[in-house]
Amino acid sequence: MLTVNILRAGTFGNMQMFKFIIMCGGTYRRWETPRQLIKIKGEPIVARTIRLLRECGVTDIAISSNNAIFESFGVPVLHHENKYDAFGYNNFSGYWCEAFYPTDEPVCYIFGDVVFTKAAIRTIVDTHTDDVMFFASAPPFAPEYRKPFAEPFAFKVQNQTHFRKAIEDVKRFADEGRFTRKPISWELWQVGSGGQLNVIDYTNYVAINDSTCDIDYPEEAAEFK
């Protein structure tokens, strides 16, 4: 049973020690440049995330990527071979779930294409877990939310053994044809949390319901300006 304990905002002294890895790998063919570099109010998304993490007291930050273009943001780049190649929605090659940089230490994997609010980053930073926790939007959505469906934002992993087993199980289930679509973050969470395959439970993770949202298409970036 996964448990969640969200500390009161502003509480830094009891912060769990996690490395925060911003995920910027894979290939997305509908983008001329990596979408993590799209500028929101003049600031690249990945730079915005780094800034917000630092404002919330996080110092151990890295980027995982198979692209050297991310070397210029003042944090270590963990070069991670990622064969995921997206042609369009639910049309891609490779396993999406192999995007998580392999390590034995506690890590919070932050999705690099998400435009976070500071409050959202604060929630992720202050949430304690002894196992694995998932962060995403959930219905009913906030008025300022830009999409009609939920989007994933981060995984916080204390128990890497559990998380890595979930990744391998997702790959195996995909090869066996047990998913109704190609598996991404929702399927990984449902497998890891013991939920039903192909059924998204919007109540068993930490919901972030404000304007925080990812960018799937280039034209969506203009909505944040």
Tab-separated table of C-alpha atoms in Angstrom:
chain	number	residue	atom	x	y	z
A	1	MET	CA	0.000	0.000	0.000
A	2	LEU	CA	1.513	3.308	-1.056
A	3	THR	CA	1.233	6.114	1.462
A	4	VAL	CA	1.572	9.876	0.974
A	5	ASN	CA	2.602	12.531	3.472
A	6	ILE	CA	2.656	16.089	2.165
A	7	LEU	CA	4.538	18.458	4.446
A	8	ARG	CA	3.239	21.945	5.102
A	9	ALA	CA	4.497	24.384	2.480
A	10	GLY	CA	7.604	26.169	3.676
A	11	THR	CA	8.967	23.212	5.660
A	12	PHE	CA	12.532	22.631	4.437
A	13	GLY	CA	14.161	21.093	7.526
A	14	ASN	CA	12.585	17.657	7.067
A	15	MET	CA	13.042	17.466	3.315
A	16	GLN	CA	13.850	13.964	2.096
A	17	MET	CA	17.122	13.708	0.217
A	18	PHE	CA	16.291	13.109	-3.426
A	19	LYS	CA	18.161	13.847	-6.619
A	20	PHE	CA	15.837	15.689	-8.995
A	21	ILE	CA	16.342	14.543	-12.580
A	22	ILE	CA	14.626	16.500	-15.343
A	23	MET	CA	13.816	14.103	-18.183
A	24	CYS	CA	14.736	15.537	-21.595
A	25	GLY	CA	15.390	12.458	-23.689
A	26	GLY	CA	13.765	10.705	-26.595
A	27	THR	CA	12.932	11.987	-30.064
A	28	TYR	CA	9.707	13.818	-30.953
A	29	ARG	CA	9.436	14.284	-34.705
A	30	ARG	CA	6.745	16.960	-34.704
A	31	TRP	CA	9.209	19.345	-33.019
A	32	GLU	CA	12.005	21.173	-34.831
A	33	THR	CA	13.808	21.651	-31.498
A	34	PRO	CA	13.518	19.645	-28.273
A	35	ARG	CA	10.277	20.772	-26.694
A	36	GLN	CA	11.981	21.222	-23.321
A	37	LEU	CA	13.721	24.231	-24.899
A	38	ILE	CA	10.516	26.003	-25.918
A	39	LYS	CA	10.451	29.409	-24.246
A	40	ILE	CA	7.708	30.416	-21.847
A	41	LYS	CA	7.828	34.174	-21.236
A	42	GLY	CA	11.360	34.206	-22.649
A	43	GLU	CA	12.639	31.305	-20.521
A	44	PRO	CA	13.205	27.737	-21.777
A	45	ILE	CA	10.928	25.245	-20.027
A	46	VAL	CA	13.878	23.276	-18.638
A	47	ALA	CA	15.484	26.464	-17.265
A	48	ARG	CA	12.173	27.411	-15.659
A	49	THR	CA	11.981	24.024	-13.910
A	50	ILE	CA	15.558	24.312	-12.652
A	51	ARG	CA	14.848	27.795	-11.304
A	52	LEU	CA	11.665	26.716	-9.518
A	53	LEU	CA	13.395	23.711	-7.957
A	54	ARG	CA	16.156	25.950	-6.625
A	55	GLU	CA	13.595	28.416	-5.276
A	56	CYS	CA	12.082	25.504	-3.340
A	57	GLY	CA	15.435	24.609	-1.771
A	58	VAL	CA	16.543	21.814	-4.101
A	59	THR	CA	20.272	21.750	-4.861
A	60	ASP	CA	20.807	18.262	-6.329
A	61	ILE	CA	19.480	18.729	-9.863
A	62	ALA	CA	20.444	17.016	-13.106
A	63	ILE	CA	19.122	16.570	-16.637
A	64	SER	CA	18.915	13.182	-18.307
A	65	SER	CA	19.167	13.316	-22.069
A	66	ASN	CA	20.655	11.770	-25.188
A	67	ASN	CA	21.155	15.268	-26.642
A	68	ALA	CA	24.256	17.385	-25.898
A	69	ILE	CA	22.237	20.585	-26.375
A	70	PHE	CA	21.280	20.461	-22.674
A	71	GLU	CA	24.862	21.006	-21.500
A	72	SER	CA	24.356	24.767	-21.136
A	73	PHE	CA	21.929	24.953	-18.197
A	74	GLY	CA	24.358	24.833	-15.297
A	75	VAL	CA	23.463	21.361	-14.005
A	76	PRO	CA	25.018	17.948	-14.735
A	77	VAL	CA	23.715	16.126	-17.797
A	78	LEU	CA	23.302	12.396	-17.309
A	79	HIS	CA	23.765	10.975	-20.768
A	80	HIS	CA	21.171	8.269	-21.156
A	81	GLU	CA	20.619	6.288	-24.334
A	82	ASN	CA	16.905	6.557	-25.027
A	83	LYS	CA	15.534	4.841	-28.126
A	84	TYR	CA	12.029	6.213	-27.713
A	85	ASP	CA	10.986	7.885	-30.987
A	86	ALA	CA	7.522	9.463	-31.201
A	87	PHE	CA	5.906	10.005	-34.581
A	88	GLY	CA	2.534	11.089	-33.151
A	89	TYR	CA	0.042	10.191	-30.430
A	90	ASN	CA	0.295	6.473	-29.592
A	91	ASN	CA	2.567	6.024	-32.596
A	92	PHE	CA	6.157	5.505	-31.595
A	93	SER	CA	9.003	3.047	-31.448
A	94	GLY	CA	10.857	1.907	-28.360
A	95	TYR	CA	9.625	1.666	-24.799
A	96	TRP	CA	8.632	4.990	-23.262
A	97	CYS	CA	9.286	3.581	-19.785
A	98	GLU	CA	13.003	3.184	-20.512
A	99	ALA	CA	13.294	6.976	-20.308
A	100	PHE	CA	14.068	6.857	-16.572
A	101	TYR	CA	17.775	7.228	-15.887
A	102	PRO	CA	18.929	4.052	-14.074
A	103	THR	CA	20.263	4.591	-10.562
A	104	ASP	CA	20.045	3.033	-7.107
A	105	GLU	CA	19.568	6.312	-5.238
A	106	PRO	CA	16.298	8.063	-4.353
A	107	VAL	CA	15.254	10.169	-7.331
A	108	CYS	CA	12.425	12.433	-8.327
A	109	TYR	CA	11.978	12.193	-12.090
A	110	ILE	CA	10.551	15.488	-13.350
A	111	PHE	CA	9.036	15.516	-16.851
A	112	GLY	CA	10.973	18.044	-18.895
A	113	ASP	CA	8.123	19.263	-21.122
A	114	VAL	CA	5.883	20.415	-18.258
A	115	VAL	CA	5.291	24.099	-17.502
A	116	PHE	CA	5.145	23.951	-13.693
A	117	THR	CA	3.870	26.526	-11.255
A	118	LYS	CA	5.961	27.149	-8.151
A	119	ALA	CA	3.142	25.685	-6.049
A	120	ALA	CA	3.281	22.461	-8.091
A	121	ILE	CA	7.037	22.147	-7.631
A	122	ARG	CA	6.577	22.833	-3.919
A	123	THR	CA	4.052	19.987	-3.669
A	124	ILE	CA	6.411	17.571	-5.399
A	125	VAL	CA	9.396	18.611	-3.278
A	126	ASP	CA	7.468	18.414	0.009
A	127	THR	CA	5.748	15.080	-0.631
A	128	HIS	CA	7.302	12.229	1.329
A	129	THR	CA	7.216	8.646	0.135
A	130	ASP	CA	8.813	5.440	1.360
A	131	ASP	CA	8.158	3.738	-1.948
A	132	VAL	CA	7.043	5.355	-5.224
A	133	MET	CA	4.665	8.261	-5.799
A	134	PHE	CA	3.157	9.700	-8.968
A	135	PHE	CA	2.120	13.311	-9.627
A	136	ALA	CA	-0.396	14.363	-12.276
A	137	SER	CA	-3.464	16.477	-12.860
A	138	ALA	CA	-6.840	14.916	-12.107
A	139	PRO	CA	-10.484	15.769	-12.716
A	140	PRO	CA	-12.215	17.968	-11.757
A	141	PHE	CA	-9.691	20.346	-13.295
A	142	ALA	CA	-8.898	23.857	-12.128
A	143	PRO	CA	-10.399	26.666	-14.272
A	144	GLU	CA	-6.918	27.723	-15.443
A	145	TYR	CA	-5.972	24.208	-16.606
A	146	ARG	CA	-5.543	24.122	-20.393
A	147	LYS	CA	-6.576	20.595	-21.390
A	148	PRO	CA	-9.699	18.420	-21.196
A	149	PHE	CA	-7.753	15.406	-19.907
A	150	ALA	CA	-5.239	14.628	-17.172
A	151	GLU	CA	-1.500	14.898	-17.755
A	152	PRO	CA	1.457	13.311	-15.866
A	153	PHE	CA	4.151	15.430	-14.217
A	154	ALA	CA	6.609	13.401	-12.118
A	155	PHE	CA	7.534	10.170	-10.354
A	156	LYS	CA	9.197	10.285	-6.938
A	157	VAL	CA	11.103	7.079	-6.235
A	158	GLN	CA	12.513	6.004	-2.896
A	159	ASN	CA	12.301	2.283	-3.667
A	160	GLN	CA	14.193	1.816	-6.923
A	161	THR	CA	13.774	-1.979	-6.769
A	162	HIS	CA	9.998	-1.605	-6.869
A	163	PHE	CA	10.155	1.017	-9.616
A	164	ARG	CA	12.512	-0.964	-11.847
A	165	LYS	CA	10.342	-4.062	-11.492
A	166	ALA	CA	7.324	-2.030	-12.577
A	167	ILE	CA	9.231	-0.868	-15.655
A	168	GLU	CA	10.156	-4.424	-16.594
A	169	ASP	CA	6.574	-5.593	-15.990
A	170	VAL	CA	5.233	-2.849	-18.271
A	171	LYS	CA	7.618	-3.901	-21.034
A	172	ARG	CA	6.604	-7.543	-20.616
A	173	PHE	CA	2.891	-6.745	-20.583
A	174	ALA	CA	3.343	-4.619	-23.708
A	175	ASP	CA	5.094	-7.468	-25.495
A	176	GLU	CA	2.225	-9.772	-24.476
A	177	GLY	CA	-0.345	-7.350	-25.914
A	178	ARG	CA	-2.078	-6.743	-22.580
A	179	PHE	CA	-2.462	-2.982	-23.005
A	180	THR	CA	-5.103	-1.320	-25.172
A	181	ARG	CA	-2.557	1.305	-26.254
A	182	LYS	CA	1.195	1.643	-26.141
A	183	PRO	CA	2.116	2.144	-22.480
A	184	ILE	CA	3.288	5.463	-21.103
A	185	SER	CA	3.363	7.001	-17.619
A	186	TRP	CA	-0.230	6.121	-16.701
A	187	GLU	CA	0.329	2.445	-17.420
A	188	LEU	CA	3.605	2.485	-15.493
A	189	TRP	CA	1.861	3.959	-12.448
A	190	GLN	CA	-1.059	1.535	-12.586
A	191	VAL	CA	1.294	-1.440	-12.821
A	192	GLY	CA	3.566	-0.163	-10.057
A	193	SER	CA	0.698	0.710	-7.714
A	194	GLY	CA	-1.148	-2.565	-8.258
A	195	GLY	CA	-4.059	-1.045	-10.156
A	196	GLN	CA	-6.078	-2.506	-12.997
A	197	LEU	CA	-4.463	-2.543	-16.411
A	198	ASN	CA	-6.041	-0.125	-18.889
A	199	VAL	CA	-8.008	1.641	-16.144
A	200	ILE	CA	-6.747	4.982	-14.857
A	201	ASP	CA	-7.511	5.613	-11.190
A	202	TYR	CA	-7.456	9.384	-10.678
A	203	THR	CA	-7.615	9.052	-6.880
A	204	ASN	CA	-4.494	7.057	-6.013
A	205	TYR	CA	-1.761	9.625	-6.707
A	206	VAL	CA	-0.916	13.209	-5.754
A	207	ALA	CA	-3.123	15.487	-7.835
A	208	ILE	CA	-1.760	18.868	-8.898
A	209	ASN	CA	-4.650	20.959	-10.088
A	210	ASP	CA	-3.596	24.421	-11.181
A	211	SER	CA	-2.261	25.709	-14.521
A	212	THR	CA	0.592	23.155	-14.519
A	213	CYS	CA	0.484	21.259	-17.807
A	214	ASP	CA	2.760	19.746	-20.411
A	215	ILE	CA	3.140	20.812	-24.035
A	216	ASP	CA	2.338	18.165	-26.641
A	217	TYR	CA	2.276	20.341	-29.762
A	218	PRO	CA	4.305	23.458	-30.684
A	219	GLU	CA	1.235	25.664	-30.962
A	220	GLU	CA	0.308	24.967	-27.321
A	221	ALA	CA	3.311	26.980	-26.111
A	222	ALA	CA	1.608	30.194	-27.169
A	223	GLU	CA	-1.133	29.592	-24.589
A	224	PHE	CA	1.379	30.184	-21.784
A	225	LYS	CA	2.602	33.554	-23.097
